[in-house]
């Protein structure tokens, strides 16, 4: 069992930056692929980024490539998402999640946090 708690969301203007954090407790954080997902009102939850156990491999949805950076610190059981050049279309509830496989599919992720709201005004 892994407990995940997100933080760092907020209300910002377009072009600003935010850094999301996801603190993990429970079973060994370093044994999981970690992902960030988001869900906007009326839309399905979508993949944002993921990082493998070691941090050596990352993957991003096209719309955030070059603007978002996923990273992890296994020593501190923490996952990060640095979000730069934010756009209004990035507005959503952002979730971190843990999986035992490398995947973009949210159904493959076993553990989820409660989410942190990111709102980008134009």
mmCIF file of C-alpha atoms in Angstrom:
data_model
loop_
_atom_site.group_PDB
_atom_site.id
_atom_site.type_symbol
_atom_site.label_atom_id
_atom_site.label_comp_id
_atom_site.label_asym_id
_atom_site.label_seq_id
_atom_site.Cartn_x
_atom_site.Cartn_y
_atom_site.Cartn_z
ATOM 1 C CA UNK A 1 0.000 0.000 0.000
ATOM 2 C CA UNK A 2 1.241 3.496 -0.902
ATOM 3 C CA UNK A 3 -0.329 6.697 0.378
ATOM 4 C CA UNK A 4 0.113 9.718 -1.883
ATOM 5 C CA UNK A 5 -0.472 13.366 -1.012
ATOM 6 C CA UNK A 6 -0.205 16.122 -3.618
ATOM 7 C CA UNK A 7 0.557 19.772 -2.945
ATOM 8 C CA UNK A 8 1.626 22.901 -4.778
ATOM 9 C CA UNK A 9 -1.424 23.737 -6.842
ATOM 10 C CA UNK A 10 -2.882 27.209 -7.060
ATOM 11 C CA UNK A 11 -4.254 30.027 -9.165
ATOM 12 C CA UNK A 12 -1.768 31.632 -11.544
ATOM 13 C CA UNK A 13 -1.773 33.729 -14.693
ATOM 14 C CA UNK A 14 -0.897 32.365 -18.094
ATOM 15 C CA UNK A 15 2.863 32.114 -18.558
ATOM 16 C CA UNK A 16 3.569 31.526 -14.888
ATOM 17 C CA UNK A 17 5.131 28.458 -13.279
ATOM 18 C CA UNK A 18 4.092 26.044 -10.575
ATOM 19 C CA UNK A 19 5.816 23.081 -8.981
ATOM 20 C CA UNK A 20 3.651 20.229 -7.818
ATOM 21 C CA UNK A 21 4.873 17.765 -5.223
ATOM 22 C CA UNK A 22 3.622 14.322 -4.304
ATOM 23 C CA UNK A 23 4.720 12.894 -0.968
ATOM 24 C CA UNK A 24 4.590 9.122 -0.668
ATOM 25 C CA UNK A 25 4.450 6.917 2.397
ATOM 26 C CA UNK A 26 4.058 3.199 2.876
ATOM 27 C CA UNK A 27 5.719 0.590 0.679
ATOM 28 C CA UNK A 28 9.003 1.392 -1.066
ATOM 29 C CA UNK A 29 8.427 4.437 -3.242
ATOM 30 C CA UNK A 30 11.422 3.599 -5.380
ATOM 31 C CA UNK A 31 9.862 0.368 -6.654
ATOM 32 C CA UNK A 32 7.013 2.136 -8.497
ATOM 33 C CA UNK A 33 6.645 3.926 -11.776
ATOM 34 C CA UNK A 34 5.090 7.273 -10.898
ATOM 35 C CA UNK A 35 2.748 9.329 -13.005
ATOM 36 C CA UNK A 36 0.937 12.641 -13.096
ATOM 37 C CA UNK A 37 -2.577 12.800 -14.486
ATOM 38 C CA UNK A 38 -5.121 15.591 -14.705
ATOM 39 C CA UNK A 39 -8.844 15.963 -15.021
ATOM 40 C CA UNK A 40 -10.683 19.067 -16.119
ATOM 41 C CA UNK A 41 -14.409 19.564 -15.430
ATOM 42 C CA UNK A 42 -16.500 17.494 -17.810
ATOM 43 C CA UNK A 43 -13.495 15.698 -19.241
ATOM 44 C CA UNK A 44 -11.888 12.334 -18.699
ATOM 45 C CA UNK A 45 -8.756 11.916 -16.628
ATOM 46 C CA UNK A 46 -5.715 12.185 -18.906
ATOM 47 C CA UNK A 47 -2.075 11.248 -18.777
ATOM 48 C CA UNK A 48 0.384 14.107 -18.251
ATOM 49 C CA UNK A 49 3.777 12.530 -17.514
ATOM 50 C CA UNK A 50 5.397 9.482 -16.017
ATOM 51 C CA UNK A 51 8.807 8.499 -14.696
ATOM 52 C CA UNK A 52 10.306 5.074 -14.143
ATOM 53 C CA UNK A 53 11.536 3.719 -10.809
ATOM 54 C CA UNK A 54 15.100 4.910 -11.310
ATOM 55 C CA UNK A 55 14.118 8.182 -12.905
ATOM 56 C CA UNK A 56 16.077 7.352 -16.035
ATOM 57 C CA UNK A 57 13.076 7.288 -18.372
ATOM 58 C CA UNK A 58 10.335 9.886 -18.682
ATOM 59 C CA UNK A 59 7.367 10.331 -20.985
ATOM 60 C CA UNK A 60 5.029 13.281 -21.604
ATOM 61 C CA UNK A 61 1.837 14.003 -23.430
ATOM 62 C CA UNK A 62 2.532 16.114 -26.487
ATOM 63 C CA UNK A 63 0.790 19.242 -25.225
ATOM 64 C CA UNK A 64 3.135 19.591 -22.241
ATOM 65 C CA UNK A 65 6.441 18.564 -23.827
ATOM 66 C CA UNK A 66 9.032 21.274 -23.371
ATOM 67 C CA UNK A 67 6.965 23.004 -20.661
ATOM 68 C CA UNK A 68 6.582 20.365 -17.924
ATOM 69 C CA UNK A 69 9.302 18.327 -16.241
ATOM 70 C CA UNK A 70 8.675 15.268 -14.086
ATOM 71 C CA UNK A 71 11.272 14.214 -11.544
ATOM 72 C CA UNK A 72 11.561 12.180 -8.377
ATOM 73 C CA UNK A 73 13.718 11.988 -5.295
ATOM 74 C CA UNK A 74 13.638 8.446 -3.993
ATOM 75 C CA UNK A 75 15.624 9.474 -0.911
ATOM 76 C CA UNK A 76 12.744 11.707 0.143
ATOM 77 C CA UNK A 77 9.893 9.602 -1.307
ATOM 78 C CA UNK A 78 8.741 12.573 -3.356
ATOM 79 C CA UNK A 79 7.579 13.073 -6.922
ATOM 80 C CA UNK A 80 7.605 16.474 -8.638
ATOM 81 C CA UNK A 81 6.069 18.151 -11.636
ATOM 82 C CA UNK A 82 7.641 21.443 -12.676
ATOM 83 C CA UNK A 83 5.169 23.290 -14.855
ATOM 84 C CA UNK A 84 6.401 26.299 -16.822
ATOM 85 C CA UNK A 85 4.708 28.534 -19.370
ATOM 86 C CA UNK A 86 1.318 27.521 -18.066
ATOM 87 C CA UNK A 87 -1.702 27.929 -20.308
ATOM 88 C CA UNK A 88 -5.404 28.206 -19.474
ATOM 89 C CA UNK A 89 -5.923 24.765 -21.013
ATOM 90 C CA UNK A 90 -3.676 23.324 -18.284
ATOM 91 C CA UNK A 91 -6.402 24.103 -15.750
ATOM 92 C CA UNK A 92 -7.396 20.854 -14.030
ATOM 93 C CA UNK A 93 -7.212 18.773 -10.895
ATOM 94 C CA UNK A 94 -3.785 17.145 -10.938
ATOM 95 C CA UNK A 95 -3.228 13.695 -9.463
ATOM 96 C CA UNK A 96 -0.124 11.665 -8.791
ATOM 97 C CA UNK A 97 -0.307 7.892 -9.036
ATOM 98 C CA UNK A 98 1.870 4.796 -8.597
ATOM 99 C CA UNK A 99 2.084 1.737 -10.816
ATOM 100 C CA UNK A 100 4.014 -1.517 -10.936
ATOM 101 C CA UNK A 101 4.319 -1.257 -14.720
ATOM 102 C CA UNK A 102 5.485 1.441 -17.114
ATOM 103 C CA UNK A 103 2.339 2.842 -18.710
ATOM 104 C CA UNK A 104 0.361 5.908 -19.724
ATOM 105 C CA UNK A 105 -2.912 4.104 -18.999
ATOM 106 C CA UNK A 106 -4.480 5.340 -15.745
ATOM 107 C CA UNK A 107 -6.141 1.946 -15.232
ATOM 108 C CA UNK A 108 -2.673 0.444 -14.715
ATOM 109 C CA UNK A 109 -2.001 2.705 -11.730
ATOM 110 C CA UNK A 110 -2.914 1.146 -8.403
ATOM 111 C CA UNK A 111 -2.505 4.018 -5.969
ATOM 112 C CA UNK A 112 -3.758 7.588 -6.296
ATOM 113 C CA UNK A 113 -3.607 10.801 -4.362
ATOM 114 C CA UNK A 114 -6.565 13.113 -3.771
ATOM 115 C CA UNK A 115 -5.406 15.735 -6.259
ATOM 116 C CA UNK A 116 -4.337 19.368 -6.201
ATOM 117 C CA UNK A 117 -6.117 22.073 -8.198
ATOM 118 C CA UNK A 118 -4.267 24.079 -10.818
ATOM 119 C CA UNK A 119 -6.087 27.058 -12.306
ATOM 120 C CA UNK A 120 -4.509 29.198 -15.016
ATOM 121 C CA UNK A 121 -6.175 32.470 -15.895
ATOM 122 C CA UNK A 122 -5.766 34.174 -19.256
#
